[in-house]
Amino acid sequence: MDTHPENHTGKPHLFALLRQLPFVPAMGAFLTSNRCLLLLRPLTVLSNALNLEFFVYTVFVLIGLYISFFGRDYLPLIPMVICCYIAPYISNNPGAYEDSIFYMGHGGEYILVLGGLFALSVVLRLALDPQIGQRAFFTAKRKLLPGFLALGGAYVLAGAFSGHYFDHGLGNLVFAVTQFAAIAALYYIMAGAVCWENAPKHYLSKVGLMLGLALVAEIFVMYVITDPFASGELDRNALFTGWGNYNCMGGLLTMMIPFAFYMAAEQKRSWIYTLCGIAMLGGVVLSCSRTSIVIAVVIYGASLLLLCIKSKNRWSCLGINGGLAAVVMGYLLIFHFELVMSYLDIFTITRSIFSRFDGFAAGIEQFLKYPVFRGSFYPVDYPLEEWSTVENFTSFFPGLWHNTVIQMLASCGIVGMAAYSYHRIQTIRLVWKKHSIENLFAGLSLAAMLMMSLFDCHIYNIGPAMFYSMALAYMEKHPQE
């Protein structure tokens, strides 16, 4: 229900009048319901499996336009943003194929028009609606904003005064602004454009559960399409999809594991959600991302421990975990021992591990050479490995150092590291002061990303950064017990 349906003249404003139409209440309830999440998941997986991005993106934008003109607020965007990110089909991966639909001449124009229409609708809503827009939007409390602004400033200044800021034209600036937008824009929008007092209970965790199950399905789709055993043995380099490779898929899925355990802790049928968490851990193993597997096991254990501390469902969850683990491991070791060993063999691949450490050393050298603002996001003297070979992609997305601390030092120097530390202190303080059970599980999700980012690039990948941004807005603003 609108709490401020009138504008400063005393007359109902446009969006209050639109929300009085008879179909609006039922549609509004649907958009934040479990049924909507159940609709978004198959649409996303089908897009990823059958190359249906144009159709799915059109549906999502139509829903977004409806929200802008008839919705109470922008809360339903949280799942759709990440669903858009994980929807692309394998042949449309912009880092692998020059004819991806995301490039101009191959469909990029249509996607740009869709995005532009939705962005225009958001601007109109925030400009004309006094309830969630205008002064109310800009004056909404955002406790984490100072840290985000400091981090954004450090990104933009990366490489300043080193003489290398424009070595790649405007690429360094464009990448810095893109990263800042990915990690901060949705926090800023969601913190001000959502009526948090009316937000459904458990909403973020339900979204995380939906995304986790969608990612498990996409991993199975990836196996069918790429056939990593085609050569007779497991080839993890064959595992990639339209929005990233095995590291990207394993990393994002790891972030969703805690939400399954939160739902198990809070809901009556805890065994269903426990099985979902087990399925997510299995999906991470199938992704063949070593860093993700290690951190997923840690986060899985921490989530189970938190559930045991906070929930009366502890014994059923422990029983399911112990019993199912014994059965599955026994079956695999007895009947599929060679398959198990093929997955364990990925931990014996040393070339990529040593290349990481070589890159770490080079990143530290770059920091020592330009200690204040560093040498920009593009490496100056060391050729970092890049997964993509598509020039349109690599010219925009530089090779990364696979460690958040070294990345900040090498790219943004002391200034950047200080800004990142300030932002990190603010987020830790948020969880410490507002330590509801949902925030604790959400904190485990974000901790998973941060831990994986010590040996990978997840905080600089657009999708995980956007989820991180929206999760922090939810953790700060949602009323918690």
Short mmCIF file of C-alpha atoms in Angstrom, two decimals:
data_model
loop_
_atom_site.label_atom_id
_atom_site.label_comp_id
_atom_site.label_asym_id
_atom_site.label_seq_id
_atom_site.Cartn_x
_atom_site.Cartn_y
_atom_site.Cartn_z
CA MET A 1 0.00 0.00 0.00
CA ASP A 2 1.28 3.47 -0.86
CA THR A 3 2.00 5.47 2.26
CA HIS A 4 2.51 8.78 0.44
CA PRO A 5 0.13 8.78 -2.54
CA GLU A 6 0.04 12.54 -2.92
CA ASN A 7 2.55 15.03 -4.22
CA HIS A 8 3.35 18.42 -2.68
CA THR A 9 0.22 19.96 -4.27
CA GLY A 10 -2.08 17.57 -2.40
CA LYS A 11 -3.12 15.79 -5.59
CA PRO A 12 -2.32 12.11 -6.26
CA HIS A 13 0.80 11.82 -8.38
CA LEU A 14 0.91 9.87 -11.64
CA PHE A 15 2.38 6.65 -10.26
CA ALA A 16 -0.04 6.58 -7.32
CA LEU A 17 -2.89 6.79 -9.83
CA LEU A 18 -1.41 4.01 -11.95
CA ARG A 19 -1.07 1.77 -8.90
CA GLN A 20 -4.77 2.18 -8.16
CA LEU A 21 -5.71 0.20 -11.27
CA PRO A 22 -7.50 -3.08 -10.42
CA PHE A 23 -4.85 -5.51 -11.71
CA VAL A 24 -1.96 -3.90 -9.80
CA PRO A 25 -2.32 -5.52 -6.32
CA ALA A 26 -2.35 -9.09 -7.65
CA MET A 27 0.54 -8.42 -10.03
CA GLY A 28 2.53 -6.70 -7.31
CA ALA A 29 2.11 -9.68 -5.00
CA PHE A 30 3.18 -12.03 -7.80
CA LEU A 31 6.39 -10.13 -8.61
CA THR A 32 7.81 -10.70 -5.10
CA SER A 33 6.39 -14.20 -4.68
CA ASN A 34 7.89 -17.66 -4.92
CA ARG A 35 5.89 -18.17 -8.12
CA CYS A 36 7.76 -15.37 -9.85
CA LEU A 37 11.10 -16.88 -8.83
CA LEU A 38 9.90 -20.24 -10.14
CA LEU A 39 9.15 -18.54 -13.47
CA LEU A 40 12.47 -16.71 -13.71
CA ARG A 41 14.56 -19.85 -13.13
CA PRO A 42 13.37 -21.92 -16.12
CA LEU A 43 13.38 -18.87 -18.38
CA THR A 44 17.03 -18.25 -17.48
CA VAL A 45 18.10 -21.88 -17.87
CA LEU A 46 16.25 -22.24 -21.18
CA SER A 47 17.98 -19.11 -22.48
CA ASN A 48 21.34 -20.55 -21.46
CA ALA A 49 20.53 -23.92 -23.03
CA LEU A 50 18.67 -22.94 -26.20
CA ASN A 51 20.03 -19.54 -27.26
CA LEU A 52 16.87 -17.62 -26.31
CA GLU A 53 18.47 -14.43 -25.04
CA PHE A 54 16.49 -12.04 -27.26
CA PHE A 55 13.19 -13.53 -26.11
CA VAL A 56 14.15 -13.76 -22.43
CA TYR A 57 15.70 -10.31 -22.30
CA THR A 58 12.58 -8.88 -23.93
CA VAL A 59 10.39 -10.56 -21.30
CA PHE A 60 12.62 -9.29 -18.48
CA VAL A 61 12.59 -5.73 -19.82
CA LEU A 62 8.81 -5.80 -20.21
CA ILE A 63 8.57 -6.86 -16.57
CA GLY A 64 11.01 -4.09 -15.68
CA LEU A 65 8.91 -1.52 -17.55
CA TYR A 66 5.83 -2.74 -15.70
CA ILE A 67 7.68 -2.31 -12.40
CA SER A 68 8.70 1.23 -13.34
CA PHE A 69 5.15 2.31 -14.07
CA PHE A 70 2.98 0.12 -11.86
CA GLY A 71 5.24 -1.49 -9.26
CA ARG A 72 5.45 -0.44 -5.64
CA ASP A 73 9.25 -0.33 -5.87
CA TYR A 74 12.25 -1.95 -7.54
CA LEU A 75 12.77 -4.93 -5.21
CA PRO A 76 11.80 -7.51 -7.91
CA LEU A 77 14.81 -6.39 -9.96
CA ILE A 78 17.20 -8.24 -7.61
CA PRO A 79 16.69 -11.69 -9.17
CA MET A 80 16.24 -10.40 -12.72
CA VAL A 81 19.57 -8.55 -12.75
CA ILE A 82 21.54 -11.73 -12.02
CA CYS A 83 19.29 -13.86 -14.24
CA CYS A 84 20.15 -11.55 -17.14
CA TYR A 85 23.83 -12.06 -16.34
CA ILE A 86 23.70 -15.88 -16.36
CA ALA A 87 21.27 -16.24 -19.30
CA PRO A 88 23.64 -16.16 -22.33
CA TYR A 89 24.11 -19.24 -24.52
CA ILE A 90 27.63 -20.59 -25.02
CA SER A 91 28.05 -19.28 -28.58
CA ASN A 92 27.25 -15.76 -27.36
CA ASN A 93 30.13 -15.57 -24.89
CA PRO A 94 31.70 -12.18 -25.78
CA GLY A 95 35.12 -13.36 -24.60
CA ALA A 96 35.12 -16.41 -26.87
CA TYR A 97 33.22 -15.44 -30.03
CA GLU A 98 33.53 -12.32 -32.18
CA ASP A 99 29.97 -12.75 -33.46
CA SER A 100 28.41 -12.72 -29.98
CA ILE A 101 25.01 -11.04 -29.84
CA PHE A 102 26.51 -8.54 -27.41
CA TYR A 103 28.58 -6.94 -30.18
CA MET A 104 27.22 -4.38 -32.62
CA GLY A 105 26.16 -5.88 -35.90
CA HIS A 106 25.19 -9.17 -34.30
CA GLY A 107 22.37 -8.10 -31.99
CA GLY A 108 24.05 -5.64 -29.68
CA GLU A 109 21.86 -2.84 -31.04
CA TYR A 110 18.69 -4.59 -29.91
CA ILE A 111 20.07 -5.28 -26.44
CA LEU A 112 21.20 -1.65 -26.20
CA VAL A 113 17.68 -0.45 -27.13
CA LEU A 114 16.13 -2.73 -24.49
CA GLY A 115 18.54 -1.47 -21.85
CA GLY A 116 17.99 2.14 -22.88
CA LEU A 117 14.20 1.84 -22.66
CA PHE A 118 14.38 0.37 -19.19
CA ALA A 119 16.93 2.94 -18.02
CA LEU A 120 14.67 5.72 -19.29
CA SER A 121 11.72 4.26 -17.39
CA VAL A 122 13.77 4.21 -14.18
CA VAL A 123 14.78 7.85 -14.64
CA LEU A 124 11.15 8.84 -15.20
CA ARG A 125 10.00 6.96 -12.11
CA LEU A 126 12.66 8.44 -9.86
CA ALA A 127 12.10 11.91 -11.29
CA LEU A 128 8.31 11.93 -10.93
CA ASP A 129 7.44 9.67 -8.00
CA PRO A 130 7.80 11.46 -4.63
CA GLN A 131 7.48 8.19 -2.70
CA ILE A 132 10.61 6.37 -3.88
CA GLY A 133 12.03 9.07 -6.14
CA GLN A 134 12.81 12.79 -6.03
CA ARG A 135 14.03 13.97 -2.63
CA ALA A 136 13.14 10.69 -0.89
CA PHE A 137 15.52 8.78 -3.17
CA PHE A 138 18.51 11.06 -2.72
CA THR A 139 18.07 11.53 1.04
CA ALA A 140 17.63 7.84 1.86
CA LYS A 141 20.15 6.63 4.44
CA ARG A 142 23.05 4.75 2.89
CA LYS A 143 25.54 3.90 5.61
CA LEU A 144 27.96 2.17 3.24
CA LEU A 145 28.00 4.99 0.69
CA PRO A 146 31.21 6.71 1.95
CA GLY A 147 33.17 3.48 1.51
CA PHE A 148 31.73 2.89 -1.94
CA LEU A 149 32.56 6.45 -3.03
CA ALA A 150 36.11 6.11 -1.72
CA LEU A 151 36.52 2.87 -3.64
CA GLY A 152 35.07 4.42 -6.80
CA GLY A 153 37.42 7.37 -6.53
CA ALA A 154 40.38 5.02 -6.17
CA TYR A 155 39.26 3.07 -9.24
CA VAL A 156 39.02 6.22 -11.36
CA LEU A 157 42.44 7.43 -10.13
CA ALA A 158 44.12 4.07 -10.84
CA GLY A 159 47.32 4.83 -12.72
CA ALA A 160 47.08 8.61 -12.29
CA PHE A 161 50.47 10.36 -12.51
CA SER A 162 52.23 7.11 -13.52
CA GLY A 163 52.38 8.09 -17.16
CA HIS A 164 50.39 4.98 -18.15
CA TYR A 165 46.82 6.16 -17.54
CA PHE A 166 46.09 6.53 -21.28
CA ASP A 167 48.33 3.75 -22.60
CA HIS A 168 45.15 2.01 -23.80
CA GLY A 169 43.24 5.12 -24.75
CA LEU A 170 40.23 5.55 -22.52
CA GLY A 171 40.20 1.84 -21.68
CA ASN A 172 41.53 2.30 -18.16
CA LEU A 173 38.92 4.95 -17.33
CA VAL A 174 36.08 2.98 -18.92
CA PHE A 175 37.04 -0.17 -17.02
CA ALA A 176 37.31 1.77 -13.74
CA VAL A 177 33.88 3.36 -14.19
CA THR A 178 32.37 0.00 -15.17
CA GLN A 179 33.78 -1.67 -12.07
CA PHE A 180 32.54 1.15 -9.85
CA ALA A 181 29.07 0.94 -11.42
CA ALA A 182 28.97 -2.86 -10.99
CA ILE A 183 29.87 -2.77 -7.31
CA ALA A 184 28.08 0.41 -6.19
CA ALA A 185 25.26 1.48 -8.53
CA LEU A 186 22.75 -1.18 -7.55
CA TYR A 187 23.49 -0.63 -3.86
CA TYR A 188 22.71 3.07 -4.31
CA ILE A 189 19.52 2.42 -6.31
CA MET A 190 18.15 -0.39 -4.15
CA ALA A 191 18.88 1.43 -0.89
CA GLY A 192 16.69 4.32 -2.03
CA ALA A 193 14.15 2.89 -4.49
CA VAL A 194 12.73 0.07 -2.37
CA CYS A 195 10.06 0.30 0.33
CA TRP A 196 12.00 -1.95 2.66
CA GLU A 197 9.37 -1.98 5.39
CA ASN A 198 7.10 -3.87 2.94
CA ALA A 199 9.76 -6.24 1.58
CA PRO A 200 8.91 -9.95 2.04
CA LYS A 201 10.70 -11.94 4.69
CA HIS A 202 13.58 -14.17 3.49
CA TYR A 203 13.52 -12.52 0.04
CA LEU A 204 17.27 -12.39 -0.55
CA SER A 205 17.69 -15.99 0.58
CA LYS A 206 14.89 -17.15 -1.70
CA VAL A 207 16.59 -15.35 -4.59
CA GLY A 208 19.92 -16.97 -3.69
CA LEU A 209 18.30 -20.39 -3.55
CA MET A 210 16.67 -19.86 -6.95
CA LEU A 211 19.94 -18.68 -8.50
CA GLY A 212 21.87 -21.59 -7.01
CA LEU A 213 19.48 -24.17 -8.45
CA ALA A 214 19.53 -22.38 -11.82
CA LEU A 215 23.33 -22.53 -11.82
CA VAL A 216 23.30 -26.25 -11.01
CA ALA A 217 21.01 -26.78 -14.01
CA GLU A 218 23.30 -24.66 -16.20
CA ILE A 219 26.31 -26.74 -15.20
CA PHE A 220 24.51 -29.87 -16.39
CA VAL A 221 23.62 -28.04 -19.62
CA MET A 222 27.29 -27.07 -19.99
CA TYR A 223 28.33 -30.73 -19.70
CA VAL A 224 25.85 -31.74 -22.40
CA ILE A 225 26.93 -28.99 -24.80
CA THR A 226 30.71 -29.08 -24.30
CA ASP A 227 31.21 -32.82 -23.53
CA PRO A 228 34.41 -32.43 -21.45
CA PHE A 229 35.05 -36.21 -21.65
CA ALA A 230 35.11 -36.24 -25.47
CA SER A 231 38.85 -37.03 -25.50
CA GLY A 232 38.41 -39.93 -23.09
CA GLU A 233 39.44 -38.00 -20.00
CA LEU A 234 38.24 -34.88 -18.23
CA ASP A 235 39.21 -31.62 -19.95
CA ARG A 236 38.12 -28.76 -17.72
CA ASN A 237 39.20 -26.17 -20.30
CA ALA A 238 36.20 -27.27 -22.37
CA LEU A 239 33.88 -26.15 -19.59
CA PHE A 240 32.54 -22.68 -20.27
CA THR A 241 29.19 -21.11 -21.02
CA GLY A 242 27.84 -17.86 -22.42
CA TRP A 243 28.79 -15.75 -19.41
CA GLY A 244 32.03 -17.26 -18.16
CA ASN A 245 34.26 -20.28 -17.76
CA TYR A 246 34.39 -22.95 -15.06
CA ASN A 247 35.86 -20.53 -12.51
CA CYS A 248 33.02 -18.05 -13.02
CA MET A 249 30.33 -20.72 -12.70
CA GLY A 250 31.89 -22.39 -9.67
CA GLY A 251 32.50 -19.06 -7.96
CA LEU A 252 28.97 -17.69 -8.33
CA LEU A 253 27.44 -21.03 -7.30
CA THR A 254 29.62 -21.14 -4.18
CA MET A 255 28.15 -17.78 -3.15
CA MET A 256 24.63 -19.28 -3.20
CA ILE A 257 25.29 -22.23 -0.85
CA PRO A 258 24.64 -20.32 2.43
CA PHE A 259 21.13 -19.33 1.32
CA ALA A 260 20.05 -22.98 1.07
CA PHE A 261 21.15 -23.48 4.67
CA TYR A 262 19.40 -20.32 5.84
CA MET A 263 16.16 -21.63 4.36
CA ALA A 264 16.81 -25.00 6.02
CA ALA A 265 17.26 -23.20 9.33
CA GLU A 266 14.06 -21.17 8.98
CA GLN A 267 11.58 -23.42 7.15
CA LYS A 268 9.69 -26.48 8.35
CA ARG A 269 10.73 -28.83 5.53
CA SER A 270 14.40 -28.30 6.20
CA TRP A 271 15.42 -31.53 4.47
CA ILE A 272 14.40 -30.11 1.07
CA TYR A 273 16.69 -27.10 1.46
CA THR A 274 19.47 -29.27 2.85
CA LEU A 275 19.33 -31.36 -0.32
CA CYS A 276 19.47 -28.12 -2.35
CA GLY A 277 22.66 -27.14 -0.50
CA ILE A 278 24.16 -30.58 -1.20
CA ALA A 279 23.22 -30.22 -4.89
CA MET A 280 24.96 -26.84 -5.01
CA LEU A 281 28.13 -28.28 -3.49
CA GLY A 282 28.00 -31.06 -6.05
CA GLY A 283 27.60 -28.48 -8.81
CA VAL A 284 30.69 -26.64 -7.63
CA VAL A 285 32.67 -29.90 -7.77
CA LEU A 286 31.42 -30.50 -11.32
CA SER A 287 32.52 -26.97 -12.30
CA CYS A 288 36.15 -28.14 -11.83
CA SER A 289 37.13 -24.76 -10.37
CA ARG A 290 39.73 -25.62 -7.73
CA THR A 291 39.50 -22.39 -5.76
CA SER A 292 35.71 -22.61 -5.78
CA ILE A 293 35.74 -26.23 -4.61
CA VAL A 294 38.04 -25.49 -1.67
CA ILE A 295 36.09 -22.42 -0.57
CA ALA A 296 32.74 -24.15 -1.20
CA VAL A 297 33.71 -26.92 1.23
CA VAL A 298 34.69 -24.28 3.82
CA ILE A 299 31.49 -22.26 3.31
CA TYR A 300 29.38 -25.41 3.30
CA GLY A 301 30.87 -26.44 6.64
CA ALA A 302 30.45 -22.93 8.09
CA SER A 303 26.83 -22.79 6.90
CA LEU A 304 26.09 -26.17 8.44
CA LEU A 305 27.73 -25.09 11.70
CA LEU A 306 25.73 -21.85 11.79
CA LEU A 307 22.56 -23.83 11.14
CA CYS A 308 23.38 -26.15 14.04
CA ILE A 309 23.90 -23.15 16.35
CA LYS A 310 20.83 -21.17 15.27
CA SER A 311 18.19 -23.72 14.29
CA LYS A 312 16.15 -26.50 15.87
CA ASN A 313 16.41 -28.36 12.55
CA ARG A 314 20.03 -29.23 13.22
CA TRP A 315 19.64 -32.97 13.75
CA SER A 316 17.66 -33.67 10.60
CA CYS A 317 20.13 -31.63 8.54
CA LEU A 318 23.13 -33.36 10.10
CA GLY A 319 21.54 -36.74 9.49
CA ILE A 320 20.83 -36.00 5.85
CA ASN A 321 24.34 -34.63 5.28
CA GLY A 322 26.07 -37.53 6.99
CA GLY A 323 23.91 -40.26 5.50
CA LEU A 324 23.88 -38.91 1.96
CA ALA A 325 27.62 -38.18 2.01
CA ALA A 326 28.38 -41.75 3.09
CA VAL A 327 26.09 -43.26 0.43
CA VAL A 328 27.31 -41.05 -2.44
CA MET A 329 31.00 -41.35 -1.61
CA GLY A 330 30.72 -45.08 -1.11
CA TYR A 331 28.93 -45.51 -4.44
CA LEU A 332 31.42 -43.34 -6.34
CA LEU A 333 34.50 -44.98 -4.82
CA ILE A 334 33.20 -48.49 -5.47
CA PHE A 335 31.67 -48.10 -8.92
CA HIS A 336 33.28 -44.93 -10.35
CA PHE A 337 36.71 -44.76 -8.77
CA GLU A 338 38.44 -43.62 -11.98
CA LEU A 339 35.89 -40.82 -12.40
CA VAL A 340 36.58 -39.61 -8.86
CA MET A 341 40.32 -39.65 -9.56
CA SER A 342 39.84 -37.65 -12.77
CA TYR A 343 38.25 -34.85 -10.76
CA LEU A 344 40.94 -35.03 -8.10
CA ASP A 345 43.57 -34.75 -10.84
CA ILE A 346 42.63 -31.11 -11.42
CA PHE A 347 44.43 -30.32 -8.16
CA THR A 348 47.67 -31.65 -9.66
CA ILE A 349 47.69 -29.09 -12.49
CA THR A 350 50.61 -26.92 -11.41
CA ARG A 351 51.13 -24.61 -14.39
CA SER A 352 48.19 -22.34 -13.57
CA ILE A 353 49.14 -22.29 -9.88
CA PHE A 354 52.71 -21.22 -10.59
CA SER A 355 51.50 -18.64 -13.12
CA ARG A 356 49.35 -17.15 -10.35
CA PHE A 357 52.36 -16.78 -8.05
CA ASP A 358 54.46 -15.30 -10.87
CA GLY A 359 51.68 -12.78 -11.44
CA PHE A 360 51.53 -11.97 -7.72
CA ALA A 361 55.25 -11.20 -7.71
CA ALA A 362 54.89 -9.01 -10.82
CA GLY A 363 51.97 -7.18 -9.25
CA ILE A 364 54.00 -6.37 -6.17
CA GLU A 365 56.84 -5.12 -8.38
CA GLN A 366 54.41 -2.85 -10.22
CA PHE A 367 53.17 -1.51 -6.88
CA LEU A 368 56.72 -0.76 -5.70
CA LYS A 369 57.41 1.08 -8.95
CA TYR A 370 54.28 3.29 -8.69
CA PRO A 371 53.29 3.10 -5.00
CA VAL A 372 50.73 5.92 -4.68
CA PHE A 373 48.21 5.53 -7.53
CA ARG A 374 49.86 2.50 -9.21
CA GLY A 375 50.17 1.87 -12.89
CA SER A 376 46.48 1.54 -13.97
CA PHE A 377 44.29 -1.54 -14.34
CA TYR A 378 46.29 -2.65 -17.37
CA PRO A 379 49.58 -4.37 -16.41
CA VAL A 380 52.56 -2.21 -17.37
CA ASP A 381 55.49 -4.61 -17.72
CA TYR A 382 54.09 -8.09 -17.11
CA PRO A 383 51.89 -9.94 -19.68
CA LEU A 384 49.12 -11.37 -17.53
CA GLU A 385 47.34 -14.42 -18.92
CA GLU A 386 43.95 -13.69 -20.43
CA TRP A 387 41.26 -16.30 -21.00
CA SER A 388 39.78 -14.41 -23.95
CA THR A 389 41.39 -14.04 -27.36
CA VAL A 390 38.69 -11.74 -28.80
CA GLU A 391 40.20 -8.29 -29.35
CA ASN A 392 36.90 -6.45 -28.75
CA PHE A 393 36.79 -8.07 -25.31
CA THR A 394 40.46 -7.88 -24.27
CA SER A 395 40.74 -4.25 -25.39
CA PHE A 396 38.12 -3.38 -22.78
CA PHE A 397 38.63 -6.07 -20.10
CA PRO A 398 42.29 -6.19 -19.00
CA GLY A 399 44.07 -9.19 -17.54
CA LEU A 400 43.67 -9.31 -13.77
CA TRP A 401 46.06 -10.27 -10.97
CA HIS A 402 43.84 -12.96 -9.39
CA ASN A 403 44.17 -11.54 -5.89
CA THR A 404 42.13 -8.63 -4.52
CA VAL A 405 44.93 -7.20 -2.36
CA ILE A 406 47.56 -7.41 -5.11
CA GLN A 407 45.05 -6.13 -7.67
CA MET A 408 44.36 -3.06 -5.55
CA LEU A 409 48.03 -2.44 -4.87
CA ALA A 410 49.12 -3.02 -8.47
CA SER A 411 46.29 -1.02 -10.04
CA CYS A 412 45.37 1.63 -7.47
CA GLY A 413 48.35 1.75 -5.08
CA ILE A 414 48.26 2.88 -1.48
CA VAL A 415 45.29 5.15 -2.22
CA GLY A 416 43.28 2.24 -3.58
CA MET A 417 44.23 -0.11 -0.76
CA ALA A 418 43.23 2.49 1.82
CA ALA A 419 39.86 3.00 0.10
CA TYR A 420 39.24 -0.74 -0.15
CA SER A 421 40.15 -1.20 3.53
CA TYR A 422 37.72 1.56 4.53
CA HIS A 423 34.95 -0.08 2.50
CA ARG A 424 35.74 -3.48 3.97
CA ILE A 425 35.67 -2.14 7.55
CA GLN A 426 32.25 -0.63 6.87
CA THR A 427 30.85 -3.95 5.59
CA ILE A 428 32.26 -5.89 8.56
CA ARG A 429 30.77 -3.32 10.92
CA LEU A 430 27.40 -3.71 9.20
CA VAL A 431 27.32 -7.47 9.83
CA TRP A 432 28.63 -7.02 13.37
CA LYS A 433 25.99 -4.46 14.34
CA LYS A 434 23.08 -6.02 12.45
CA HIS A 435 23.81 -9.69 12.98
CA SER A 436 20.41 -11.22 12.31
CA ILE A 437 20.51 -14.85 11.24
CA GLU A 438 19.73 -13.92 7.62
CA ASN A 439 22.53 -11.35 7.59
CA LEU A 440 24.94 -13.91 9.00
CA PHE A 441 24.18 -16.36 6.20
CA ALA A 442 24.30 -13.54 3.63
CA GLY A 443 27.63 -12.52 5.14
CA LEU A 444 28.90 -16.06 4.51
CA SER A 445 27.90 -15.65 0.85
CA LEU A 446 29.88 -12.43 0.51
CA ALA A 447 32.77 -13.93 2.51
CA ALA A 448 32.86 -16.76 -0.04
CA MET A 449 33.35 -14.23 -2.85
CA LEU A 450 36.06 -12.38 -0.94
CA MET A 451 37.94 -15.57 -0.06
CA MET A 452 37.80 -16.87 -3.62
CA SER A 453 39.00 -13.48 -4.82
CA LEU A 454 42.31 -14.06 -3.02
CA PHE A 455 43.15 -16.52 -5.79
CA ASP A 456 40.75 -15.45 -8.50
CA CYS A 457 38.97 -12.36 -9.91
CA HIS A 458 35.36 -12.67 -8.74
CA ILE A 459 35.07 -9.23 -7.16
CA TYR A 460 36.03 -7.78 -10.57
CA ASN A 461 33.53 -9.94 -12.47
CA ILE A 462 30.37 -8.01 -13.22
CA GLY A 463 27.80 -10.56 -12.03
CA PRO A 464 29.25 -11.38 -8.59
CA ALA A 465 29.92 -7.67 -8.01
CA MET A 466 26.30 -6.77 -8.78
CA PHE A 467 24.99 -9.48 -6.45
CA TYR A 468 27.40 -8.25 -3.76
CA SER A 469 26.08 -4.71 -4.26
CA MET A 470 22.41 -5.67 -3.96
CA ALA A 471 23.05 -8.02 -1.04
CA LEU A 472 24.68 -5.24 0.95
CA ALA A 473 21.68 -2.97 0.30
CA TYR A 474 19.37 -5.75 1.51
CA MET A 475 21.49 -6.46 4.60
CA GLU A 476 21.56 -2.80 5.55
CA LYS A 477 17.99 -1.79 4.79
CA HIS A 478 15.76 -4.84 5.26
CA PRO A 479 14.06 -4.98 8.69
CA GLN A 480 15.66 -7.92 10.51
CA GLU A 481 14.78 -9.75 13.69
#
